[in-house]
C-alpha cells in the first residue's frame, strides 16, 4: 500500500513529463510563425534571447504538472523556481516539523527547459526541444525530451533504461537506446556547444580548436538537451560543453546515463560545474583528460 508520504513512482512522473513535453512541443511547432518569431527579451547577452512562446510553453508545462501534482515545485528557465499552489512550506533546519529526505515526505521538483535551442527555433532549424525532468529528494528520477521537428520523444527513468518514442507518448514503437561503445577519441564524433557571452566563447573556441585535430570531427547542434539524447542514441559519440544550466541538461543527462553513458564534470566535479561531459566510459575518460589538460574549466 502506498502511504501519503511515499515517493511517487518514477514511471508516474515520467508519464506527466512526457505528456507535458509533447504538448508544449506541439504548441511551439504549430504556433511558430512562418517568418521569424519576435524576440521579446534578452538574457546574458544580446544573442541569448527569449520569445513570447518560450514563456507560453513554460506556463503550459507548469499548469499540466500542477493539474496532476499541485504540491510540487517547478524550476523553469524563464520563471525560476515556483512553489506549487498546494506546496508545503519550505523544509529546513528552521522547520523541524518539515524534514526532507527519509524522515519527511518526498520533495518533488520539476526542472523545465520549455525551449532548448531557442536560436535554432528562431531560424527554423530542427534541433530544438522541450525538456522536462522530475527530481525526488534532489535526484533526477524521470526525464523527457521532445524534439518535435525530428518527431522524437526521448525518455528515461532512473534504473529503467532510456527509450526513443514519438509524441504523443506511447503512440509509437519505443526503441531502447544504447550509446556507442569502444570508440577511441581519435575516431569520436564529438558534439559541443557555446555559451552566449563573448569571453566564454573565446575560451570555448580555444579549447575546441585544440581538440579538433584529435577527434574524428566536431558537431554544434544548438541544443544541449538534444546533444545528450544524441549521445544516448549513438548519433554522436560524445558531448561536452562549458556553462550549461540545470534545465538544459537535467532530463538529457538521465537519458544519456540510462543509455550507458557516463555523465560527469571535470576533475571529479558535478556535471555543468562548469563543464559537462557525456560518453561511454572509456571515451569519457579520454575526453576528460584532454579537456582537463586544455584547461576547459579555466578562467573565462
Ligand atoms: C542553449 C542550448 C545550446 C547551448 C547553450 C544553451 P537555450 O540553451 O542548449 O546548445 O550551447 O549553452 O544555453 O538558450 O537555447 O535554452
Short mmCIF file of C-alpha atoms and ligand atoms in Angstrom, two decimals:
data_model
loop_
_atom_site.label_atom_id
_atom_site.label_comp_id
_atom_site.label_asym_id
_atom_site.label_seq_id
_atom_site.Cartn_x
_atom_site.Cartn_y
_atom_site.Cartn_z
CA UNK A 1 0.00 0.00 0.00
CA UNK A 2 1.27 3.48 -0.84
CA UNK A 3 1.40 5.77 2.21
CA UNK A 4 0.81 9.52 1.66
CA UNK A 5 4.48 10.41 2.24
CA UNK A 6 5.88 7.68 -0.05
CA UNK A 7 7.91 8.90 -3.00
CA UNK A 8 5.97 8.84 -6.27
CA UNK A 9 6.89 6.09 -8.74
CA UNK A 10 9.34 7.32 -11.43
CA UNK A 11 7.08 5.85 -14.12
CA UNK A 12 4.17 8.02 -12.96
CA UNK A 13 6.37 11.13 -13.02
CA UNK A 14 7.67 10.16 -16.47
CA UNK A 15 4.13 9.92 -17.84
CA UNK A 16 3.50 13.52 -16.73
CA UNK A 17 6.87 14.67 -18.11
CA UNK A 18 6.24 13.03 -21.50
CA UNK A 19 2.74 14.36 -21.99
CA UNK A 20 3.70 17.91 -20.89
CA UNK A 21 6.81 17.92 -23.13
CA UNK A 22 4.85 16.60 -26.12
CA UNK A 23 2.00 19.07 -25.68
CA UNK A 24 4.35 22.04 -25.32
CA UNK A 25 6.41 20.84 -28.31
CA UNK A 26 3.31 20.55 -30.45
CA UNK A 27 2.15 24.03 -29.40
CA UNK A 28 5.57 25.51 -30.22
CA UNK A 29 5.71 23.79 -33.62
CA UNK A 30 2.17 24.87 -34.54
CA UNK A 31 2.46 28.44 -33.36
CA UNK A 32 5.86 29.22 -34.83
CA UNK A 33 5.16 31.96 -37.39
CA UNK A 34 6.30 31.40 -40.98
CA UNK A 35 8.85 34.23 -40.64
CA UNK A 36 10.96 34.65 -37.56
CA UNK A 37 9.33 34.71 -34.08
CA UNK A 38 9.65 38.03 -32.31
CA UNK A 39 12.35 38.31 -29.65
CA UNK A 40 10.75 39.76 -26.51
CA UNK A 41 13.77 39.81 -24.17
CA UNK A 42 17.48 39.05 -23.97
CA UNK A 43 19.25 37.38 -21.07
CA UNK A 44 23.04 37.04 -20.60
CA UNK A 45 23.86 38.75 -23.95
CA UNK A 46 22.02 40.24 -26.97
CA UNK A 47 22.14 36.80 -28.66
CA UNK A 48 20.64 34.97 -25.62
CA UNK A 49 17.00 35.51 -26.50
CA UNK A 50 13.51 34.75 -25.23
CA UNK A 51 10.40 34.69 -27.39
CA UNK A 52 6.84 35.01 -26.10
CA UNK A 53 6.44 31.33 -26.99
CA UNK A 54 9.22 30.23 -24.57
CA UNK A 55 7.15 31.75 -21.77
CA UNK A 56 3.86 30.36 -23.05
CA UNK A 57 5.41 26.87 -23.21
CA UNK A 58 6.76 27.12 -19.65
CA UNK A 59 3.35 28.28 -18.34
CA UNK A 60 1.65 25.39 -20.13
CA UNK A 61 4.06 22.81 -18.69
CA UNK A 62 3.71 24.23 -15.17
CA UNK A 63 -0.06 24.13 -15.47
CA UNK A 64 -0.04 20.49 -16.68
CA UNK A 65 2.25 19.44 -13.83
CA UNK A 66 0.11 21.19 -11.24
CA UNK A 67 -3.11 19.69 -12.58
CA UNK A 68 -1.67 16.32 -11.55
CA UNK A 69 0.71 17.29 -8.72
CA UNK A 70 -0.20 20.69 -7.22
CA UNK A 71 2.23 20.34 -4.33
CA UNK A 72 5.38 20.16 -6.47
CA UNK A 73 7.86 22.96 -7.11
CA UNK A 74 8.80 23.77 -10.71
CA UNK A 75 12.15 25.24 -11.69
CA UNK A 76 11.88 26.69 -15.20
CA UNK A 77 14.37 28.52 -17.37
CA UNK A 78 12.15 31.57 -17.80
CA UNK A 79 10.44 31.97 -14.39
CA UNK A 80 12.91 30.41 -11.95
CA UNK A 81 11.63 28.18 -9.13
CA UNK A 82 7.94 28.47 -8.29
CA UNK A 83 6.21 26.55 -5.49
CA UNK A 84 3.09 24.58 -6.43
CA UNK A 85 -0.30 26.06 -5.46
CA UNK A 86 -0.65 23.33 -2.83
CA UNK A 87 3.07 23.31 -1.98
CA UNK A 88 4.12 22.81 1.59
CA UNK A 89 6.31 25.42 3.30
CA UNK A 90 10.00 25.06 2.62
CA UNK A 91 11.77 22.42 4.69
CA UNK A 92 14.98 23.13 6.53
CA UNK A 93 16.67 23.41 9.89
CA UNK A 94 14.28 26.19 10.90
CA UNK A 95 11.31 23.92 10.11
CA UNK A 96 11.92 20.75 12.16
CA UNK A 97 8.26 19.88 11.61
CA UNK A 98 9.00 19.57 7.90
CA UNK A 99 12.12 17.44 7.45
CA UNK A 100 13.08 16.48 3.91
CA UNK A 101 14.52 13.14 2.88
CA UNK A 102 13.93 9.81 4.55
CA UNK A 103 12.14 11.27 7.58
CA UNK A 104 9.77 13.54 5.70
CA UNK A 105 7.52 13.40 2.70
CA UNK A 106 9.37 13.12 -0.60
CA UNK A 107 10.10 16.50 -2.15
CA UNK A 108 9.41 16.54 -5.86
CA UNK A 109 10.80 19.31 -8.02
CA UNK A 110 10.40 19.58 -11.77
CA UNK A 111 13.17 21.05 -13.92
CA UNK A 112 11.90 22.50 -17.16
CA UNK A 113 13.50 23.98 -20.25
CA UNK A 114 10.46 24.99 -22.28
CA UNK A 115 12.55 25.60 -25.40
CA UNK A 116 16.14 24.41 -25.52
CA UNK A 117 17.78 25.52 -28.75
CA UNK A 118 15.95 28.83 -28.95
CA UNK A 119 18.23 30.14 -31.70
CA UNK A 120 17.51 27.06 -33.87
CA UNK A 121 13.80 27.63 -33.28
CA UNK A 122 14.17 31.27 -34.26
CA UNK A 123 15.88 30.33 -37.54
CA UNK A 124 13.57 27.42 -38.39
CA UNK A 125 16.21 24.72 -37.78
CA UNK A 126 15.19 21.30 -36.47
CA UNK A 127 17.28 20.84 -33.32
CA UNK A 128 15.16 22.42 -30.61
CA UNK A 129 13.49 20.60 -27.78
CA UNK A 130 11.25 20.73 -24.75
CA UNK A 131 12.94 19.20 -21.71
CA UNK A 132 11.08 18.13 -18.55
CA UNK A 133 12.74 16.29 -15.66
CA UNK A 134 11.44 15.25 -12.24
CA UNK A 135 13.64 15.19 -9.19
CA UNK A 136 12.72 13.36 -5.97
CA UNK A 137 14.70 14.49 -2.93
CA UNK A 138 17.28 16.15 -5.23
CA UNK A 139 17.80 13.13 -7.50
CA UNK A 140 16.53 13.17 -11.09
CA UNK A 141 14.39 10.05 -11.49
CA UNK A 142 12.49 10.76 -14.72
CA UNK A 143 13.23 12.80 -17.82
CA UNK A 144 11.60 13.51 -21.17
CA UNK A 145 12.96 15.45 -24.15
CA UNK A 146 10.53 16.08 -27.02
CA UNK A 147 12.10 17.09 -30.34
CA UNK A 148 9.06 17.95 -32.48
CA UNK A 149 10.87 18.55 -35.80
CA UNK A 150 12.53 15.14 -35.57
CA UNK A 151 9.26 13.53 -34.47
CA UNK A 152 11.11 12.17 -31.44
CA UNK A 153 10.45 11.77 -27.76
CA UNK A 154 13.43 10.65 -25.68
CA UNK A 155 12.59 9.36 -22.21
CA UNK A 156 14.17 7.61 -19.23
CA UNK A 157 13.59 6.67 -15.63
CA UNK A 158 16.38 6.05 -13.14
CA UNK A 159 17.19 2.36 -13.39
CA UNK A 160 14.52 1.80 -16.05
CA UNK A 161 16.53 2.45 -19.22
CA UNK A 162 16.30 5.08 -21.94
CA UNK A 163 13.97 4.96 -24.91
CA UNK A 164 13.19 6.77 -28.14
CA UNK A 165 9.47 7.04 -28.77
CA UNK A 166 7.31 9.55 -30.60
CA UNK A 167 4.69 12.05 -29.42
CA UNK A 168 2.10 11.52 -28.13
CA UNK A 169 3.95 9.23 -25.71
CA UNK A 170 3.13 5.57 -26.17
CA UNK A 171 1.83 6.21 -29.71
CA UNK A 172 4.81 4.58 -31.40
CA UNK A 173 7.12 1.62 -31.00
CA UNK A 174 9.64 2.64 -28.33
CA UNK A 175 13.24 1.74 -29.17
CA UNK A 176 15.73 1.12 -26.37
CA UNK A 177 18.73 3.45 -26.53
CA UNK A 178 22.37 2.42 -26.13
CA UNK A 179 25.26 4.83 -26.53
CA UNK A 180 28.21 3.90 -28.78
CA UNK A 181 30.96 1.95 -27.03
CA UNK A 182 34.55 1.10 -27.91
CA UNK A 183 35.19 4.34 -29.82
CA UNK A 184 38.64 5.88 -29.22
CA UNK A 185 38.82 9.68 -29.01
CA UNK A 186 40.70 9.84 -32.32
CA UNK A 187 37.62 8.36 -34.05
CA UNK A 188 34.93 10.06 -31.98
CA UNK A 189 32.30 12.41 -33.33
CA UNK A 190 32.06 14.95 -30.52
CA UNK A 191 29.17 17.37 -30.02
CA UNK A 192 29.68 20.61 -28.16
CA UNK A 193 28.05 23.97 -27.69
CA UNK A 194 28.97 27.56 -26.96
CA UNK A 195 27.68 29.99 -24.37
CA UNK A 196 26.31 33.41 -25.17
CA UNK A 197 29.00 35.56 -23.57
CA UNK A 198 31.92 36.75 -25.70
CA UNK A 199 34.67 35.96 -23.15
CA UNK A 200 33.36 32.46 -22.50
CA UNK A 201 33.14 31.86 -26.25
CA UNK A 202 36.73 32.95 -26.79
CA UNK A 203 37.85 30.30 -24.31
CA UNK A 204 35.49 27.69 -25.77
CA UNK A 205 36.95 28.46 -29.22
CA UNK A 206 40.48 27.92 -27.94
CA UNK A 207 39.56 24.55 -26.43
CA UNK A 208 37.59 23.29 -29.41
CA UNK A 209 40.39 24.42 -31.75
CA UNK A 210 42.89 22.30 -29.83
CA UNK A 211 40.51 19.34 -29.63
CA UNK A 212 39.55 19.31 -33.32
CA UNK A 213 42.80 17.74 -34.64
CA UNK A 214 42.45 14.96 -32.04
CA UNK A 215 38.93 13.72 -32.88
CA UNK A 216 37.01 12.48 -35.93
CA UNK A 217 35.03 15.71 -36.06
CA UNK A 218 33.02 18.23 -34.05
CA UNK A 219 29.28 18.97 -34.24
CA UNK A 220 27.49 22.05 -32.88
CA UNK A 221 23.81 21.13 -32.94
CA UNK A 222 22.44 24.05 -30.89
CA UNK A 223 20.55 22.26 -28.13
CA UNK A 224 22.27 20.71 -25.13
CA UNK A 225 19.21 18.53 -24.44
CA UNK A 226 19.30 17.13 -27.99
CA UNK A 227 23.10 16.67 -27.79
CA UNK A 228 22.72 14.47 -24.69
CA UNK A 229 19.95 12.47 -26.38
CA UNK A 230 22.23 12.10 -29.41
CA UNK A 231 24.88 10.52 -27.17
CA UNK A 232 22.19 8.17 -25.86
CA UNK A 233 21.04 7.29 -29.38
CA UNK A 234 24.59 6.90 -30.75
CA UNK A 235 24.20 9.63 -33.38
CA UNK A 236 27.25 11.25 -31.81
CA UNK A 237 29.86 9.52 -29.65
CA UNK A 238 30.38 12.19 -27.01
CA UNK A 239 29.25 15.62 -25.87
CA UNK A 240 30.89 18.26 -23.74
CA UNK A 241 30.12 21.88 -23.01
CA UNK A 242 31.02 24.58 -20.55
CA UNK A 243 28.41 26.75 -18.85
CA UNK A 244 25.12 24.95 -19.44
CA UNK A 245 22.33 25.28 -16.86
CA UNK A 246 20.50 22.62 -14.90
CA UNK A 247 17.37 22.98 -17.05
CA UNK A 248 19.39 22.39 -20.26
CA UNK A 249 20.71 19.04 -19.04
CA UNK A 250 18.52 17.56 -16.26
CA UNK A 251 16.43 15.27 -18.48
CA UNK A 252 19.10 14.66 -21.15
CA UNK A 253 21.75 13.64 -18.61
CA UNK A 254 19.46 10.95 -17.18
CA UNK A 255 18.64 9.74 -20.70
CA UNK A 256 22.35 9.54 -21.62
CA UNK A 257 23.20 7.72 -18.38
CA UNK A 258 20.40 5.23 -18.80
CA UNK A 259 21.73 4.53 -22.30
CA UNK A 260 25.09 3.54 -20.78
CA UNK A 261 27.00 6.84 -20.91
CA UNK A 262 28.87 8.37 -18.02
CA UNK A 263 27.87 11.97 -17.42
CA UNK A 264 30.26 13.96 -15.24
CA UNK A 265 32.04 17.23 -14.74
CA UNK A 266 35.79 17.78 -14.92
CA UNK A 267 38.21 16.70 -12.15
CA UNK A 268 35.54 14.99 -10.03
CA UNK A 269 33.10 17.89 -10.12
CA UNK A 270 29.40 17.64 -10.87
CA UNK A 271 28.15 17.96 -14.42
CA UNK A 272 27.91 21.62 -15.51
CA UNK A 273 30.19 22.86 -12.72
CA UNK A 274 31.17 24.39 -15.08
CA UNK A 275 31.79 21.64 -17.66
CA UNK A 276 29.60 18.66 -18.54
CA UNK A 277 30.86 15.68 -20.50
CA UNK A 278 28.98 12.57 -21.59
CA UNK A 279 30.16 9.44 -23.41
CA UNK A 280 30.64 5.71 -22.90
CA UNK A 281 33.10 5.12 -20.02
CA UNK A 282 36.42 4.68 -21.94
CA UNK A 283 35.79 7.57 -24.28
CA UNK A 284 34.58 9.83 -21.47
CA UNK A 285 37.83 9.20 -19.60
CA UNK A 286 39.93 10.02 -22.69
CA UNK A 287 37.92 13.17 -23.42
CA UNK A 288 38.08 14.15 -19.76
CA UNK A 289 41.86 14.02 -19.71
CA UNK A 290 42.24 16.08 -22.85
CA UNK A 291 39.75 18.71 -21.64
CA UNK A 292 41.49 18.86 -18.27
CA UNK A 293 44.89 19.23 -19.99
CA UNK A 294 43.45 22.04 -22.13
CA UNK A 295 42.06 23.78 -19.05
CA UNK A 296 38.47 23.70 -20.36
CA UNK A 297 37.32 24.72 -16.89
CA UNK A 298 39.84 27.56 -16.52
CA UNK A 299 39.08 31.26 -16.11
CA UNK A 300 36.92 32.80 -18.82
C1 LIG B 1 21.27 26.73 -25.12
C2 LIG B 1 21.42 25.48 -25.94
C3 LIG B 1 22.77 25.45 -26.62
C4 LIG B 1 23.89 25.55 -25.63
C5 LIG B 1 23.71 26.78 -24.75
C6 LIG B 1 22.35 26.76 -24.08
P1 LIG B 1 18.80 27.78 -24.85
O1 LIG B 1 20.02 26.74 -24.45
O2 LIG B 1 21.28 24.33 -25.16
O3 LIG B 1 23.01 24.26 -27.32
O4 LIG B 1 25.12 25.62 -26.33
O5 LIG B 1 24.73 26.72 -23.77
O6 LIG B 1 22.20 27.91 -23.29
O7 LIG B 1 19.35 29.15 -24.59
O8 LIG B 1 18.52 27.56 -26.28
O9 LIG B 1 17.69 27.37 -23.95
#
